[in-house]
Amino acid sequence: MATPQRDVTIDYSKAQKELLIEKHCAFLTGYGHSHSKYEYGITDYLRMSGVYWLCTCLDLLNSLNKIDQNYIIDYVQKCHDKTSGGYSPCPNHDTHLLYTLSAVQILVQLNRIDLIDKQSLSSYIKQLQQDDGSFIGDKWGEIDTRFSFCAIACLKLIDSLDTIDIDRATDFVMSCLNFDGGFGCIPGAESHAGQIYCCLGFLSLVQRLDKLDLSTRNMLAWWLCERQLEKSGGLNGRPEKLPDVCYSWWVLASLKILGKIEWINSDKLIKFILASQDDETGGCADRPGNVPDPFHTLFGVTGLSLLNAFDENIIKKVNPVLCMPEYVIEKYGIKMQLL
Ligand code: GRG
C-alpha cells in the first residue's frame, strides 16, 4: 500500500478567495516602520533582503509609491562597504553576497544603478570565486550554489559578467547535479527546490541550459511538479515535506525556466496561495493559518504572477530568473535563456 503524502488539511469552503491587495500593502509598509517591534529587532541580520522583498512586492502590486524611495536608497548606501565593495544587511554588519544581490536589485529597481561602483563591486565578487569555480558568501568561507547564483545575478545586473571565470563557475554548478535531476547546495547534497532555482537561474543567466540534456530536463521537471501535494494543492521543497507558499516561487520559477510551468495544477495552487493570506493583518504565511511575513508575501505574489492568476494591472509580470518586475529587466535589456 502506498504511504499517504504528508500534507495539511484546508477547509477551502471557508478559505480566503480574494486577493487582499490593500491589506498586503499596509502589512508590508507597516513592517518597515515598526522599529520598536521584536520582529524588527531580531531581523537586522537579513534586513537588506527584507527591503528587497518589500520593494519588489509593492512594485508588483502597483504600489511602489507607498514608500519613501529616497529613504530606502539612503539605507542601501549606508550598508555599502567602500573597502570591500560589497553590501551588508544593515549598517555596521559584515558584507555578504546574499545582501549584495538584494542591494543591487533594489538600486536597479529604484532606477539608481548610477550609485553602483561597478568596478569595486565586480572586484568584490571576483575575489569570492574559488579555484573549483564555486563562490563563498563572505570571508567565513561557506560554499553554496545560492552564492553562485547571487554572484552571477549581480554581475548580470551591472553588465559585468566577464569579470569572473564563467566556465569554471558553470562546472561547479553542474557538479551539484544529482541522479534525480535536481541540484543541491554543494556536490552530493540533497536536491532542494530552492537550490534548483539557483542552479537553473545561474544556467539561464550564463545561457548554458544546454548543459542539461533532454532526459535530465524532463526528469527535473517531473521532480519539480511532484512537489505539488494532492490534498492542499500547495508545493513543498523536497519529498515528504509540508507545503509552503515560498515554493510557489522556487518551484514555479524553475519550471518556467524549463518551459514546463503548465505541468502544475494552477487552479489548486492559486487556491492554496490565496488561502495563505491573513485576512486580518494582510500578508501571506507559509501555509493557511500561520503567521504572515514579508518573505512569504512576496513569494505568494510572485507565484500568482507566474501563474497569470490576475490581470497585469493587478499583479505585474515578474521575471522568473531575477525575481524582479519584468518591465525593469526589459528597460535594462538584460537577456537570459528560457526553454
Ligand atoms: C533573488 C529570489 C532571489 C533569491 C536570491 C538566496 C537565494 C538567491 C535563493 C535561496 C534559495 C533557497 C535555498 C530557498 C529555500 C528557502 C527555504 C524555505 C529553506 C527552508 O529549508 P528547510 O529545509 O525547509 O528548512 P523545508 O521546506 O525543506 O522543510
mmCIF file of C-alpha atoms and ligand atoms in Angstrom:
data_model
loop_
_atom_site.group_PDB
_atom_site.id
_atom_site.type_symbol
_atom_site.label_atom_id
_atom_site.label_comp_id
_atom_site.label_asym_id
_atom_site.label_seq_id
_atom_site.Cartn_x
_atom_site.Cartn_y
_atom_site.Cartn_z
ATOM 1 C CA MET A 1 0.000 0.000 0.000
ATOM 2 C CA ALA A 2 1.352 3.461 -0.900
ATOM 3 C CA THR A 3 2.345 5.677 2.067
ATOM 4 C CA PRO A 4 -0.051 8.657 2.351
ATOM 5 C CA GLN A 5 1.509 12.017 1.417
ATOM 6 C CA ARG A 6 2.381 14.400 4.266
ATOM 7 C CA ASP A 7 0.104 17.395 3.748
ATOM 8 C CA VAL A 8 -2.109 19.881 5.557
ATOM 9 C CA THR A 9 -5.901 19.897 5.628
ATOM 10 C CA ILE A 10 -7.519 23.123 4.456
ATOM 11 C CA ASP A 11 -11.228 23.841 4.593
ATOM 12 C CA TYR A 12 -11.464 25.539 1.212
ATOM 13 C CA SER A 13 -15.162 26.328 1.734
ATOM 14 C CA LYS A 14 -14.077 28.845 4.417
ATOM 15 C CA ALA A 15 -10.750 29.933 2.892
ATOM 16 C CA GLN A 16 -9.973 33.428 1.534
ATOM 17 C CA LYS A 17 -10.585 33.583 -2.218
ATOM 18 C CA GLU A 18 -9.938 37.260 -2.997
ATOM 19 C CA LEU A 19 -6.528 38.901 -3.338
ATOM 20 C CA LEU A 20 -6.172 41.345 -0.416
ATOM 21 C CA ILE A 21 -4.004 43.961 -2.138
ATOM 22 C CA GLU A 22 -4.670 46.925 0.173
ATOM 23 C CA LYS A 23 -4.076 44.823 3.276
ATOM 24 C CA HIS A 24 -0.827 43.401 1.896
ATOM 25 C CA CYS A 25 0.470 46.894 1.115
ATOM 26 C CA ALA A 26 -0.407 48.098 4.625
ATOM 27 C CA PHE A 27 1.215 44.987 6.117
ATOM 28 C CA LEU A 28 4.426 45.453 4.123
ATOM 29 C CA THR A 29 4.808 49.190 4.672
ATOM 30 C CA GLY A 30 3.922 48.795 8.377
ATOM 31 C CA TYR A 31 6.650 46.147 8.807
ATOM 32 C CA GLY A 32 9.305 48.666 7.846
ATOM 33 C CA HIS A 33 8.050 51.302 10.265
ATOM 34 C CA SER A 34 7.647 49.244 13.403
ATOM 35 C CA HIS A 35 11.246 49.767 14.598
ATOM 36 C CA SER A 36 10.361 49.121 18.214
ATOM 37 C CA LYS A 37 8.822 45.723 17.461
ATOM 38 C CA TYR A 38 10.533 42.480 18.482
ATOM 39 C CA GLU A 39 10.322 41.160 14.894
ATOM 40 C CA TYR A 40 12.179 44.221 13.627
ATOM 41 C CA GLY A 41 14.919 43.855 16.230
ATOM 42 C CA ILE A 42 15.674 40.203 15.532
ATOM 43 C CA THR A 43 15.713 40.513 11.734
ATOM 44 C CA ASP A 44 18.534 43.045 11.314
ATOM 45 C CA TYR A 45 20.886 40.294 10.023
ATOM 46 C CA LEU A 46 18.704 39.938 6.887
ATOM 47 C CA ARG A 47 17.219 43.443 6.597
ATOM 48 C CA MET A 48 18.615 44.254 3.137
ATOM 49 C CA SER A 49 16.775 41.246 1.713
ATOM 50 C CA GLY A 50 13.669 42.336 3.629
ATOM 51 C CA VAL A 51 13.842 45.724 1.911
ATOM 52 C CA TYR A 52 14.201 43.963 -1.466
ATOM 53 C CA TRP A 53 11.123 41.769 -0.709
ATOM 54 C CA LEU A 54 9.204 44.932 0.252
ATOM 55 C CA CYS A 55 10.154 46.967 -2.859
ATOM 56 C CA THR A 56 9.575 44.093 -5.276
ATOM 57 C CA CYS A 57 6.243 43.071 -3.798
ATOM 58 C CA LEU A 58 4.909 46.652 -3.697
ATOM 59 C CA ASP A 59 6.060 47.272 -7.263
ATOM 60 C CA LEU A 60 4.359 44.080 -8.487
ATOM 61 C CA LEU A 61 1.198 45.260 -6.728
ATOM 62 C CA ASN A 62 1.475 48.678 -8.453
ATOM 63 C CA SER A 63 2.102 50.348 -5.094
ATOM 64 C CA LEU A 64 5.762 51.419 -5.084
ATOM 65 C CA ASN A 65 4.540 54.984 -4.457
ATOM 66 C CA LYS A 66 3.529 53.913 -0.926
ATOM 67 C CA ILE A 67 7.156 54.000 0.303
ATOM 68 C CA ASP A 68 9.758 56.728 0.634
ATOM 69 C CA GLN A 69 12.211 55.642 -2.081
ATOM 70 C CA ASN A 70 14.875 58.169 -1.052
ATOM 71 C CA TYR A 71 14.862 56.774 2.479
ATOM 72 C CA ILE A 72 15.426 53.282 1.063
ATOM 73 C CA ILE A 73 18.217 54.392 -1.279
ATOM 74 C CA ASP A 74 19.855 56.116 1.671
ATOM 75 C CA TYR A 75 19.607 52.919 3.715
ATOM 76 C CA VAL A 76 21.253 50.875 0.948
ATOM 77 C CA GLN A 77 24.068 53.414 0.682
ATOM 78 C CA LYS A 78 24.666 53.196 4.448
ATOM 79 C CA CYS A 79 25.182 49.436 4.045
ATOM 80 C CA HIS A 80 27.811 49.829 1.327
ATOM 81 C CA ASP A 81 31.335 48.936 2.415
ATOM 82 C CA LYS A 82 33.691 51.082 0.356
ATOM 83 C CA THR A 83 36.708 48.963 1.342
ATOM 84 C CA SER A 84 35.406 45.610 0.050
ATOM 85 C CA GLY A 85 32.862 46.867 -2.496
ATOM 86 C CA GLY A 86 30.065 44.669 -1.062
ATOM 87 C CA TYR A 87 26.916 45.418 0.945
ATOM 88 C CA SER A 88 25.838 44.298 4.429
ATOM 89 C CA PRO A 89 22.290 43.507 5.606
ATOM 90 C CA CYS A 90 22.299 46.553 7.906
ATOM 91 C CA PRO A 91 24.811 49.254 8.853
ATOM 92 C CA ASN A 92 27.918 48.009 10.705
ATOM 93 C CA HIS A 93 27.366 44.342 9.867
ATOM 94 C CA ASP A 94 29.699 42.284 7.639
ATOM 95 C CA THR A 95 29.169 42.259 3.881
ATOM 96 C CA HIS A 96 27.760 39.127 2.230
ATOM 97 C CA LEU A 97 26.887 38.106 -1.340
ATOM 98 C CA LEU A 98 23.239 37.479 -0.347
ATOM 99 C CA TYR A 99 22.742 41.088 0.766
ATOM 100 C CA THR A 100 24.902 42.447 -2.007
ATOM 101 C CA LEU A 101 22.477 40.954 -4.535
ATOM 102 C CA SER A 102 19.483 42.382 -2.640
ATOM 103 C CA ALA A 103 21.145 45.837 -2.546
ATOM 104 C CA VAL A 104 21.901 45.750 -6.283
ATOM 105 C CA GLN A 105 18.345 44.593 -7.057
ATOM 106 C CA ILE A 106 16.911 47.481 -5.015
ATOM 107 C CA LEU A 107 19.120 50.111 -6.685
ATOM 108 C CA VAL A 108 18.340 48.775 -10.168
ATOM 109 C CA GLN A 109 14.633 48.603 -9.423
ATOM 110 C CA LEU A 110 14.561 52.138 -7.989
ATOM 111 C CA ASN A 111 16.401 53.407 -11.044
ATOM 112 C CA ARG A 112 19.616 54.311 -9.166
ATOM 113 C CA ILE A 113 22.083 51.999 -10.934
ATOM 114 C CA ASP A 114 24.282 55.124 -11.191
ATOM 115 C CA LEU A 115 25.038 54.759 -7.462
ATOM 116 C CA ILE A 116 26.732 51.388 -8.015
ATOM 117 C CA ASP A 117 30.514 51.431 -8.322
ATOM 118 C CA LYS A 118 30.691 48.673 -10.939
ATOM 119 C CA GLN A 119 34.459 48.292 -10.737
ATOM 120 C CA SER A 120 34.633 47.752 -6.992
ATOM 121 C CA LEU A 121 31.501 45.552 -6.952
ATOM 122 C CA SER A 122 32.983 43.333 -9.689
ATOM 123 C CA SER A 123 36.282 43.012 -7.773
ATOM 124 C CA TYR A 124 34.382 42.138 -4.586
ATOM 125 C CA ILE A 125 32.575 39.318 -6.399
ATOM 126 C CA LYS A 126 35.687 38.117 -8.226
ATOM 127 C CA GLN A 127 37.668 37.607 -5.006
ATOM 128 C CA LEU A 128 34.881 35.378 -3.661
ATOM 129 C CA GLN A 129 35.322 32.864 -6.515
ATOM 130 C CA GLN A 130 37.271 29.717 -5.548
ATOM 131 C CA ASP A 131 39.607 27.566 -7.661
ATOM 132 C CA ASP A 132 36.857 24.985 -8.308
ATOM 133 C CA GLY A 133 34.603 27.744 -9.684
ATOM 134 C CA SER A 134 32.323 27.909 -6.597
ATOM 135 C CA PHE A 135 31.646 31.083 -4.600
ATOM 136 C CA ILE A 136 31.968 31.715 -0.904
ATOM 137 C CA GLY A 137 29.319 34.051 0.504
ATOM 138 C CA ASP A 138 31.738 36.033 2.671
ATOM 139 C CA LYS A 139 35.108 35.859 4.392
ATOM 140 C CA TRP A 140 33.960 32.933 6.581
ATOM 141 C CA GLY A 141 34.126 30.612 3.584
ATOM 142 C CA GLU A 142 30.778 28.818 3.293
ATOM 143 C CA ILE A 143 30.216 27.494 -0.243
ATOM 144 C CA ASP A 144 26.682 27.149 -1.640
ATOM 145 C CA THR A 145 25.059 27.217 -5.088
ATOM 146 C CA ARG A 146 22.957 30.104 -3.735
ATOM 147 C CA PHE A 147 26.154 32.172 -3.798
ATOM 148 C CA SER A 148 26.927 31.122 -7.391
ATOM 149 C CA PHE A 149 23.509 32.491 -8.344
ATOM 150 C CA CYS A 150 23.965 35.708 -6.337
ATOM 151 C CA ALA A 151 27.368 36.355 -7.930
ATOM 152 C CA ILE A 152 26.120 35.873 -11.482
ATOM 153 C CA ALA A 153 22.872 37.790 -10.900
ATOM 154 C CA CYS A 154 24.765 40.820 -9.507
ATOM 155 C CA LEU A 155 27.231 40.818 -12.387
ATOM 156 C CA LYS A 156 24.458 40.412 -14.937
ATOM 157 C CA LEU A 157 22.565 43.383 -13.476
ATOM 158 C CA ILE A 158 25.643 45.597 -13.850
ATOM 159 C CA ASP A 159 26.604 44.094 -17.211
ATOM 160 C CA SER A 160 29.980 42.792 -15.964
ATOM 161 C CA LEU A 161 29.688 39.026 -16.351
ATOM 162 C CA ASP A 162 33.128 38.689 -17.926
ATOM 163 C CA THR A 163 34.807 39.662 -14.622
ATOM 164 C CA ILE A 164 34.763 36.068 -13.364
ATOM 165 C CA ASP A 165 35.614 32.634 -14.790
ATOM 166 C CA ILE A 166 32.196 31.651 -16.121
ATOM 167 C CA ASP A 167 33.259 28.218 -17.395
ATOM 168 C CA ARG A 168 34.620 27.137 -14.034
ATOM 169 C CA ALA A 169 31.599 28.633 -12.238
ATOM 170 C CA THR A 170 29.358 26.600 -14.579
ATOM 171 C CA ASP A 171 31.373 23.409 -13.959
ATOM 172 C CA PHE A 172 30.885 23.838 -10.216
ATOM 173 C CA VAL A 173 27.112 24.288 -10.567
ATOM 174 C CA MET A 174 26.963 21.200 -12.813
ATOM 175 C CA SER A 175 28.936 19.206 -10.207
ATOM 176 C CA CYS A 176 25.951 19.757 -7.858
ATOM 177 C CA LEU A 177 23.544 17.947 -10.231
ATOM 178 C CA ASN A 178 22.075 14.801 -8.651
ATOM 179 C CA PHE A 179 20.869 11.440 -10.035
ATOM 180 C CA ASP A 180 17.219 12.605 -9.669
ATOM 181 C CA GLY A 181 17.782 15.618 -11.951
ATOM 182 C CA GLY A 182 17.807 18.104 -9.063
ATOM 183 C CA PHE A 183 20.594 20.216 -7.569
ATOM 184 C CA GLY A 184 21.873 20.648 -4.015
ATOM 185 C CA CYS A 185 23.935 23.335 -2.292
ATOM 186 C CA ILE A 186 27.277 21.527 -2.772
ATOM 187 C CA PRO A 187 28.283 18.364 -4.696
ATOM 188 C CA GLY A 188 26.456 15.334 -3.255
ATOM 189 C CA ALA A 189 23.949 17.383 -1.221
ATOM 190 C CA GLU A 190 20.226 16.531 -1.391
ATOM 191 C CA SER A 191 18.142 18.082 -4.168
ATOM 192 C CA HIS A 192 16.085 21.012 -2.886
ATOM 193 C CA ALA A 193 13.726 23.269 -4.862
ATOM 194 C CA GLY A 194 15.464 26.439 -3.618
ATOM 195 C CA GLN A 195 18.862 25.236 -4.821
ATOM 196 C CA ILE A 196 17.338 24.039 -8.102
ATOM 197 C CA TYR A 197 16.054 27.568 -8.732
ATOM 198 C CA CYS A 198 19.545 28.938 -8.027
ATOM 199 C CA CYS A 199 21.251 26.466 -10.376
ATOM 200 C CA LEU A 200 18.725 26.803 -13.192
ATOM 201 C CA GLY A 201 18.736 30.591 -12.739
ATOM 202 C CA PHE A 202 22.525 30.536 -12.954
ATOM 203 C CA LEU A 203 22.493 28.434 -16.155
ATOM 204 C CA SER A 204 19.803 30.691 -17.619
ATOM 205 C CA LEU A 205 21.812 33.867 -16.896
ATOM 206 C CA VAL A 206 25.017 32.455 -18.413
ATOM 207 C CA GLN A 207 22.919 30.997 -21.279
ATOM 208 C CA ARG A 208 24.175 27.447 -20.670
ATOM 209 C CA LEU A 209 20.933 25.481 -20.213
ATOM 210 C CA ASP A 210 22.306 23.202 -22.952
ATOM 211 C CA LYS A 211 24.432 21.679 -20.154
ATOM 212 C CA LEU A 212 21.245 19.774 -19.226
ATOM 213 C CA ASP A 213 20.330 17.132 -21.799
ATOM 214 C CA LEU A 214 16.708 16.461 -22.685
ATOM 215 C CA SER A 215 16.255 13.465 -20.392
ATOM 216 C CA THR A 216 17.743 15.359 -17.397
ATOM 217 C CA ARG A 217 15.475 18.341 -18.086
ATOM 218 C CA ASN A 218 12.407 16.084 -18.230
ATOM 219 C CA MET A 219 13.416 14.209 -15.081
ATOM 220 C CA LEU A 220 13.945 17.546 -13.295
ATOM 221 C CA ALA A 221 10.582 18.903 -14.472
ATOM 222 C CA TRP A 222 8.903 15.707 -13.164
ATOM 223 C CA TRP A 223 10.696 16.054 -9.827
ATOM 224 C CA LEU A 224 9.513 19.676 -9.631
ATOM 225 C CA CYS A 225 5.883 19.005 -10.495
ATOM 226 C CA GLU A 226 5.816 16.144 -7.984
ATOM 227 C CA ARG A 227 6.259 18.869 -5.353
ATOM 228 C CA GLN A 228 2.526 19.648 -5.683
ATOM 229 C CA LEU A 229 0.568 17.947 -2.924
ATOM 230 C CA GLU A 230 -2.663 16.219 -3.793
ATOM 231 C CA LYS A 231 -4.917 17.422 -0.979
ATOM 232 C CA SER A 232 -3.858 21.021 -0.325
ATOM 233 C CA GLY A 233 -2.568 21.840 -3.828
ATOM 234 C CA GLY A 234 0.447 23.629 -2.285
ATOM 235 C CA LEU A 235 4.064 22.882 -3.189
ATOM 236 C CA ASN A 236 6.816 21.522 -0.952
ATOM 237 C CA GLY A 237 10.568 21.935 -1.444
ATOM 238 C CA ARG A 238 11.529 18.253 -1.369
ATOM 239 C CA PRO A 239 9.828 14.873 -0.826
ATOM 240 C CA GLU A 240 7.994 14.229 2.452
ATOM 241 C CA LYS A 241 7.911 17.898 3.461
ATOM 242 C CA LEU A 242 4.866 20.065 4.126
ATOM 243 C CA PRO A 243 3.662 22.612 1.559
ATOM 244 C CA ASP A 244 4.958 26.166 1.885
ATOM 245 C CA VAL A 245 3.911 29.249 -0.107
ATOM 246 C CA CYS A 246 7.529 30.204 -0.844
ATOM 247 C CA TYR A 247 7.903 27.134 -3.066
ATOM 248 C CA SER A 248 5.262 28.711 -5.303
ATOM 249 C CA TRP A 249 8.277 30.782 -6.321
ATOM 250 C CA TRP A 250 11.257 28.396 -6.211
ATOM 251 C CA VAL A 251 9.389 25.546 -7.969
ATOM 252 C CA LEU A 252 7.317 27.582 -10.440
ATOM 253 C CA ALA A 253 10.236 29.797 -11.490
ATOM 254 C CA SER A 254 12.305 26.640 -12.127
ATOM 255 C CA LEU A 255 9.505 25.106 -14.199
ATOM 256 C CA LYS A 256 9.142 28.387 -16.084
ATOM 257 C CA ILE A 257 12.854 28.317 -16.983
ATOM 258 C CA LEU A 258 12.398 24.718 -18.189
ATOM 259 C CA GLY A 259 9.295 25.718 -20.196
ATOM 260 C CA LYS A 260 7.093 23.326 -18.201
ATOM 261 C CA ILE A 261 5.051 25.545 -15.902
ATOM 262 C CA GLU A 262 1.844 24.016 -17.247
ATOM 263 C CA TRP A 263 2.784 20.725 -15.551
ATOM 264 C CA ILE A 264 1.450 22.252 -12.305
ATOM 265 C CA ASN A 265 -2.262 22.338 -11.494
ATOM 266 C CA SER A 266 -2.545 26.117 -11.334
ATOM 267 C CA ASP A 267 -6.153 26.278 -10.058
ATOM 268 C CA LYS A 268 -5.227 24.235 -6.988
ATOM 269 C CA LEU A 269 -2.053 26.223 -6.319
ATOM 270 C CA ILE A 270 -3.817 29.596 -6.686
ATOM 271 C CA LYS A 271 -6.390 28.443 -4.097
ATOM 272 C CA PHE A 272 -3.590 27.413 -1.726
ATOM 273 C CA ILE A 273 -1.779 30.763 -2.050
ATOM 274 C CA LEU A 274 -4.967 32.798 -1.576
ATOM 275 C CA ALA A 275 -5.881 30.685 1.456
ATOM 276 C CA SER A 276 -2.480 31.505 2.991
ATOM 277 C CA GLN A 277 -3.320 35.230 3.194
ATOM 278 C CA ASP A 278 -4.064 36.649 6.632
ATOM 279 C CA ASP A 279 -7.391 38.425 6.192
ATOM 280 C CA GLU A 280 -6.974 40.418 9.427
ATOM 281 C CA THR A 281 -3.410 41.737 9.194
ATOM 282 C CA GLY A 282 -2.660 41.251 5.492
ATOM 283 C CA GLY A 283 0.432 39.372 4.310
ATOM 284 C CA CYS A 284 0.870 35.693 3.428
ATOM 285 C CA ALA A 285 2.077 32.943 5.731
ATOM 286 C CA ASP A 286 3.956 29.762 4.774
ATOM 287 C CA ARG A 287 0.602 27.956 4.880
ATOM 288 C CA PRO A 288 -3.006 28.791 5.831
ATOM 289 C CA GLY A 289 -3.495 29.751 9.461
ATOM 290 C CA ASN A 290 0.154 30.568 10.218
ATOM 291 C CA VAL A 291 1.691 33.985 10.968
ATOM 292 C CA PRO A 292 2.352 36.103 7.829
ATOM 293 C CA ASP A 293 5.712 37.686 6.960
ATOM 294 C CA PRO A 294 7.154 39.740 4.051
ATOM 295 C CA PHE A 295 9.162 36.781 2.622
ATOM 296 C CA HIS A 296 6.072 34.597 2.105
ATOM 297 C CA THR A 297 4.032 37.612 0.979
ATOM 298 C CA LEU A 298 6.475 38.319 -1.862
ATOM 299 C CA PHE A 299 6.692 34.697 -2.960
ATOM 300 C CA GLY A 300 2.912 34.262 -2.801
ATOM 301 C CA VAL A 301 2.505 37.291 -5.062
ATOM 302 C CA THR A 302 5.303 36.226 -7.452
ATOM 303 C CA GLY A 303 3.758 32.749 -7.650
ATOM 304 C CA LEU A 304 0.409 34.296 -8.596
ATOM 305 C CA SER A 305 2.213 36.424 -11.175
ATOM 306 C CA LEU A 306 3.914 33.419 -12.812
ATOM 307 C CA LEU A 307 0.543 31.649 -12.943
ATOM 308 C CA ASN A 308 -1.087 34.704 -14.595
ATOM 309 C CA ALA A 309 -3.740 34.420 -11.880
ATOM 310 C CA PHE A 310 -4.708 38.105 -12.183
ATOM 311 C CA ASP A 311 -4.654 40.785 -14.811
ATOM 312 C CA GLU A 312 -1.323 42.627 -15.243
ATOM 313 C CA ASN A 313 -2.759 45.839 -13.842
ATOM 314 C CA ILE A 314 -3.440 43.958 -10.584
ATOM 315 C CA ILE A 315 -0.164 41.965 -10.368
ATOM 316 C CA LYS A 316 2.633 42.954 -12.759
ATOM 317 C CA LYS A 317 4.631 40.300 -14.620
ATOM 318 C CA VAL A 318 7.636 39.048 -12.660
ATOM 319 C CA ASN A 319 10.895 37.939 -14.294
ATOM 320 C CA PRO A 320 11.304 34.199 -13.483
ATOM 321 C CA VAL A 321 15.092 34.335 -13.145
ATOM 322 C CA LEU A 322 15.865 37.587 -11.328
ATOM 323 C CA CYS A 323 12.599 37.849 -9.351
ATOM 324 C CA MET A 324 12.148 41.481 -10.272
ATOM 325 C CA PRO A 325 9.343 43.155 -12.222
ATOM 326 C CA GLU A 326 9.713 42.241 -15.906
ATOM 327 C CA TYR A 327 9.473 45.884 -17.011
ATOM 328 C CA VAL A 328 12.705 46.647 -15.103
ATOM 329 C CA ILE A 329 14.549 43.771 -16.779
ATOM 330 C CA GLU A 330 13.268 44.900 -20.179
ATOM 331 C CA LYS A 331 14.273 48.503 -19.513
ATOM 332 C CA TYR A 332 17.903 47.462 -18.970
ATOM 333 C CA GLY A 333 17.814 44.973 -21.859
ATOM 334 C CA ILE A 334 19.015 42.113 -19.611
ATOM 335 C CA LYS A 335 18.979 38.849 -21.555
ATOM 336 C CA MET A 336 18.629 35.328 -20.218
ATOM 337 C CA GLN A 337 17.770 31.914 -21.612
ATOM 338 C CA LEU A 338 14.341 30.316 -21.115
ATOM 339 C CA LEU A 339 13.420 26.961 -22.665
HETATM 340 C C1 GRG B 1 16.542 36.774 -5.999
HETATM 341 C C2 GRG B 1 14.640 35.348 -5.205
HETATM 342 C C3 GRG B 1 16.077 35.622 -5.181
HETATM 343 C C4 GRG B 1 16.907 34.830 -4.433
HETATM 344 C C5 GRG B 1 18.357 35.001 -4.277
HETATM 345 C C6 GRG B 1 19.045 33.428 -1.569
HETATM 346 C C7 GRG B 1 18.660 32.899 -2.888
HETATM 347 C C8 GRG B 1 19.065 33.663 -4.122
HETATM 348 C C9 GRG B 1 17.971 31.764 -3.008
HETATM 349 C C10 GRG B 1 17.533 30.919 -1.860
HETATM 350 C C11 GRG B 1 17.061 29.590 -2.367
HETATM 351 C C12 GRG B 1 16.622 28.693 -1.253
HETATM 352 C C13 GRG B 1 17.621 27.766 -0.698
HETATM 353 C C14 GRG B 1 15.337 28.735 -0.847
HETATM 354 C C15 GRG B 1 14.759 27.894 0.189
HETATM 355 C C16 GRG B 1 14.384 28.697 1.393
HETATM 356 C C17 GRG B 1 13.762 27.837 2.449
HETATM 357 C C18 GRG B 1 12.340 27.982 2.736
HETATM 358 C C19 GRG B 1 14.500 26.967 3.118
HETATM 359 C C20 GRG B 1 13.930 26.122 4.171
HETATM 360 O O1 GRG B 1 14.556 24.880 4.074
HETATM 361 P P1 GRG B 1 14.089 23.785 5.120
HETATM 362 O O2 GRG B 1 14.887 22.578 4.908
HETATM 363 O O3 GRG B 1 12.593 23.673 4.697
HETATM 364 O O4 GRG B 1 14.079 24.363 6.493
HETATM 365 P P2 GRG B 1 11.768 22.514 4.071
HETATM 366 O O5 GRG B 1 10.676 23.221 3.322
HETATM 367 O O6 GRG B 1 12.660 21.696 3.186
HETATM 368 O O7 GRG B 1 11.246 21.781 5.261
#
